[in-house]
PDB file of C-alpha atoms in Angstrom:
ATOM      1  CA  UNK A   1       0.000   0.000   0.000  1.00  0.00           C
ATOM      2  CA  UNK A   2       1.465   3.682  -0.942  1.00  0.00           C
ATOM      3  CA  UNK A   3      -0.344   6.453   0.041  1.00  0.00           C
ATOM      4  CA  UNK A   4       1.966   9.132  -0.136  1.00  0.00           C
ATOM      5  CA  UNK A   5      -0.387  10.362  -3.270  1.00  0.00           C
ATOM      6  CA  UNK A   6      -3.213  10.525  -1.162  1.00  0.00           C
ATOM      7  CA  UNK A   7      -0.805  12.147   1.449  1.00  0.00           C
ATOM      8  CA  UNK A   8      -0.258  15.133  -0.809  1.00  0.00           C
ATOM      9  CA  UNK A   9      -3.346  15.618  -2.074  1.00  0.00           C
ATOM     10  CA  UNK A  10      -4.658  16.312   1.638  1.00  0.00           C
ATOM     11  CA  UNK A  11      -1.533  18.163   2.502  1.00  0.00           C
ATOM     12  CA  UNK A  12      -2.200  20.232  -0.935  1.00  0.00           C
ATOM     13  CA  UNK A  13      -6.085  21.083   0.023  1.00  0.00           C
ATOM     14  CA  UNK A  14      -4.811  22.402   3.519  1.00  0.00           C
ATOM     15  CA  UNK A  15      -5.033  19.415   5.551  1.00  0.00           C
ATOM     16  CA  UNK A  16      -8.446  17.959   4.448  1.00  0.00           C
ATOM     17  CA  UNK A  17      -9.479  15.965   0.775  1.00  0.00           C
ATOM     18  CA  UNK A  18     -12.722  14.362   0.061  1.00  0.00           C
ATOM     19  CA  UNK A  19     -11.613  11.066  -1.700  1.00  0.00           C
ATOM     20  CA  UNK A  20     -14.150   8.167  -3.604  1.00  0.00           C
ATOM     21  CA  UNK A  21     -13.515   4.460  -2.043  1.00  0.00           C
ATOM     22  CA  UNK A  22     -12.344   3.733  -5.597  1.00  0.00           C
ATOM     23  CA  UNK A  23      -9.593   6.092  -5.388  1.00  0.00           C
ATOM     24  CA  UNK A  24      -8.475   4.896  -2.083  1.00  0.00           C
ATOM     25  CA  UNK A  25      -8.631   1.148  -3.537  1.00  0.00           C
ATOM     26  CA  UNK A  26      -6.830   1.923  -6.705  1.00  0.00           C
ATOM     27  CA  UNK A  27      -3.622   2.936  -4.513  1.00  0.00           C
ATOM     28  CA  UNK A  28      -4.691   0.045  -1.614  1.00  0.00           C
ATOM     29  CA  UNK A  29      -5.317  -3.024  -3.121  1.00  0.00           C
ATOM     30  CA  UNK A  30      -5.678  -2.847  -6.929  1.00  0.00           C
ATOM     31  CA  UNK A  31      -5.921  -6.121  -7.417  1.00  0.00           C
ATOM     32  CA  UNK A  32      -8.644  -6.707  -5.360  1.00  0.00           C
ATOM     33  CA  UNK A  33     -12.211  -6.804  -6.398  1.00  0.00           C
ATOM     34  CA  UNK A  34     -13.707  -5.656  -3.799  1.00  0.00           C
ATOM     35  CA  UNK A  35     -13.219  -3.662  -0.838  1.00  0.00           C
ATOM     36  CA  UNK A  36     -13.735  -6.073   2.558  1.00  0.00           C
ATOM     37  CA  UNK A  37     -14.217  -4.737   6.075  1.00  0.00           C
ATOM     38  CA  UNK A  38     -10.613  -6.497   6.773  1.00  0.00           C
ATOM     39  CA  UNK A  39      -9.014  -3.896   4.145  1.00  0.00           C
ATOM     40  CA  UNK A  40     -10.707  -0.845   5.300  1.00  0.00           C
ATOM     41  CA  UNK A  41      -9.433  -2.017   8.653  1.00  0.00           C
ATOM     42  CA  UNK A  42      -5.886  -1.716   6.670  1.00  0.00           C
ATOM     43  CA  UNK A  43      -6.496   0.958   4.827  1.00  0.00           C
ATOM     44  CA  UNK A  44      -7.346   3.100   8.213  1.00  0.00           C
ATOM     45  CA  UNK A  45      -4.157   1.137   9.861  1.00  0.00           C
ATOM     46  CA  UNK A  46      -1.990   2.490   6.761  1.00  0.00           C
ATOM     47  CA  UNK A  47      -3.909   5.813   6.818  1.00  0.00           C
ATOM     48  CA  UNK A  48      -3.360   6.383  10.560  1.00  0.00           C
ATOM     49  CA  UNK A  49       0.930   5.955  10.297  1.00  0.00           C
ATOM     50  CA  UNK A  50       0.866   8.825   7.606  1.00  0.00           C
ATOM     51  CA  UNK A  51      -1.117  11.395  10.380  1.00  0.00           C
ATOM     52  CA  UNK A  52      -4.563  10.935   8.888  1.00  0.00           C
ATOM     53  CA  UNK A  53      -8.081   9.966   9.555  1.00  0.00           C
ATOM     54  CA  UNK A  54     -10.740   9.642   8.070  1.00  0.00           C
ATOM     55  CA  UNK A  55     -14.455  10.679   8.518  1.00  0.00           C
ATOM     56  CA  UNK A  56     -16.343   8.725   8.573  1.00  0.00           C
ATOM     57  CA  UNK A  57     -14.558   6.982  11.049  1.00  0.00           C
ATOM     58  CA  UNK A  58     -15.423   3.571   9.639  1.00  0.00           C
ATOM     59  CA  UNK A  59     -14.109   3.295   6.259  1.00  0.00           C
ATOM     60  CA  UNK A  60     -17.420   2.302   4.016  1.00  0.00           C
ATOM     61  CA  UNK A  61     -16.489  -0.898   1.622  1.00  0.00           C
ATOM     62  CA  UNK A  62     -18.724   0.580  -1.168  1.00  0.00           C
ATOM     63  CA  UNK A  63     -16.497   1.961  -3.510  1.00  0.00           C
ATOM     64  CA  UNK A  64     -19.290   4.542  -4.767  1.00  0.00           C
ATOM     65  CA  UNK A  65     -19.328   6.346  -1.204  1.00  0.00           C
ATOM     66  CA  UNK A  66     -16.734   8.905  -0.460  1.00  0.00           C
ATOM     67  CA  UNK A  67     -14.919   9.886   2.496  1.00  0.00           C
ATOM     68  CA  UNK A  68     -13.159  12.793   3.810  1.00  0.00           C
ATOM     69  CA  UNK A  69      -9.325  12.480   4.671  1.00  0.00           C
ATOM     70  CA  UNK A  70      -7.558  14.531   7.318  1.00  0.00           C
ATOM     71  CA  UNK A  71      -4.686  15.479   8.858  1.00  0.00           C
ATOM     72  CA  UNK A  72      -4.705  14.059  11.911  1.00  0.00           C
ATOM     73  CA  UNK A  73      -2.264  16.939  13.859  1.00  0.00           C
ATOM     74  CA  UNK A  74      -4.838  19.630  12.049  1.00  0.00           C
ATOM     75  CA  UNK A  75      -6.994  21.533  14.261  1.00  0.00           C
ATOM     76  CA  UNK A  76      -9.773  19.979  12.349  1.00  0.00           C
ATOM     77  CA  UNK A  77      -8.625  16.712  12.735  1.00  0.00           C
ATOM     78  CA  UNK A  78      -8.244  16.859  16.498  1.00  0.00           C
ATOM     79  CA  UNK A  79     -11.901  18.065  16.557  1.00  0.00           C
ATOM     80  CA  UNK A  80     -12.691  14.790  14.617  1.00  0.00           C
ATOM     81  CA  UNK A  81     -10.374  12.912  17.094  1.00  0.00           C
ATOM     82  CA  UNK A  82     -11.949  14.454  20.345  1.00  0.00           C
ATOM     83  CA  UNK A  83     -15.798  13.710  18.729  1.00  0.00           C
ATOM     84  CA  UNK A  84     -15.097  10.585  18.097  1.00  0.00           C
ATOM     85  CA  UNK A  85     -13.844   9.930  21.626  1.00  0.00           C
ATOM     86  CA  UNK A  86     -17.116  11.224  22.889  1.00  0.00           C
ATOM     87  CA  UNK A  87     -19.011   9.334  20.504  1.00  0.00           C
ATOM     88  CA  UNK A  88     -17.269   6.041  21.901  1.00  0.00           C
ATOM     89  CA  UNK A  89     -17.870   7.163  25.438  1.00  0.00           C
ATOM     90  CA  UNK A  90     -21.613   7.694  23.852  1.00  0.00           C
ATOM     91  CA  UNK A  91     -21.829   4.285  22.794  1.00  0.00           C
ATOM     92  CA  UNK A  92     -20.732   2.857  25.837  1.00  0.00           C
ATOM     93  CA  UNK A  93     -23.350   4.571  28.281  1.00  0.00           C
ATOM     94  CA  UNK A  94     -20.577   6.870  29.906  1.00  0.00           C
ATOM     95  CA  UNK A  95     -21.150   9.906  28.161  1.00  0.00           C
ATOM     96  CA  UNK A  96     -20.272  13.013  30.011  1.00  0.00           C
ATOM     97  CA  UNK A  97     -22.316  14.646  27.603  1.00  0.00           C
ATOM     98  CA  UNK A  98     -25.656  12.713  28.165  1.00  0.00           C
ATOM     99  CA  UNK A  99     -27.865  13.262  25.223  1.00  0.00           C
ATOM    100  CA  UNK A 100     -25.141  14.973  23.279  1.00  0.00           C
ATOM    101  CA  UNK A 101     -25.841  13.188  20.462  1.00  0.00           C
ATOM    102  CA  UNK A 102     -29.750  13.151  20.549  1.00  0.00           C
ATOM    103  CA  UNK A 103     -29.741  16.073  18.567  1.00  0.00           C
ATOM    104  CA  UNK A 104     -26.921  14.651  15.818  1.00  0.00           C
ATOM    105  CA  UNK A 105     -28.106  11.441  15.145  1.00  0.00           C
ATOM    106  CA  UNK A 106     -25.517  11.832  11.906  1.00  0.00           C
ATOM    107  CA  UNK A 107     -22.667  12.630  13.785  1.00  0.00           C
ATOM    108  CA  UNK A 108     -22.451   9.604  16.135  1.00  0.00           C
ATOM    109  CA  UNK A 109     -23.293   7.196  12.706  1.00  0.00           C
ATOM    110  CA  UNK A 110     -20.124   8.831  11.482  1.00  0.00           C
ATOM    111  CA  UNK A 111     -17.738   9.276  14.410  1.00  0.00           C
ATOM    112  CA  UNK A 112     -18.276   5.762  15.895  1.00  0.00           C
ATOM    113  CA  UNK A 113     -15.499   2.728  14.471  1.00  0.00           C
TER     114      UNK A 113
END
């Protein structure tokens, strides 16, 4: 896998790049056929080495959806980082934010891994 490409192009567009599946997959696994839950897994793994995340958190293994990529040291991506934190915390029943999320149903269904 070599994702400097897809390293540049976020660094380029200031630290954030909205990116189809297929694009990701051509530069993850070309070969493949399909994208599987195990290579998102990888791909996030891979993504995560280079300083980047991606939102939604859970990489989608249609390749017709797209995702934004972020730096991960960005103050945009350490928003994403601390959401998602909450969004686990959410999840688990020990929000310190009860009902945070009531209000963005969306938000959790993107933050959550």
């Amino acid at each position: 896998m070599d994702f400097t490409v897809i390293a540049h192009a976020v660094e380029v567009d200031h630290g954030i790049k909205r990116l189809s599946m297929r694009f990701i997959k051509k530069y993850a696994a070309p070969e493949r056929q399909r994208l599987s839950v195990e290579l998102c897994e990888e791909i996030s793994k891979e993504l995560d080495k280079l300083g980047l995340i991606t939102l939604p958190r859970r990489l989608p293994t249609s390749e017709n959806a797209f995702v934004f990529v972020i730096e991960k040291d960005s103050a945009l991506g350490q928003t994403v980082a601390v959401a998602s934190a909450l969004a686990a915390l959410d999840k688990l029943g020990q929000s310190p934010l009860p009902r945070l999320f009531d209000n963005y149903t969306e938000a959790r269904a993107q933050l959550t891994s």
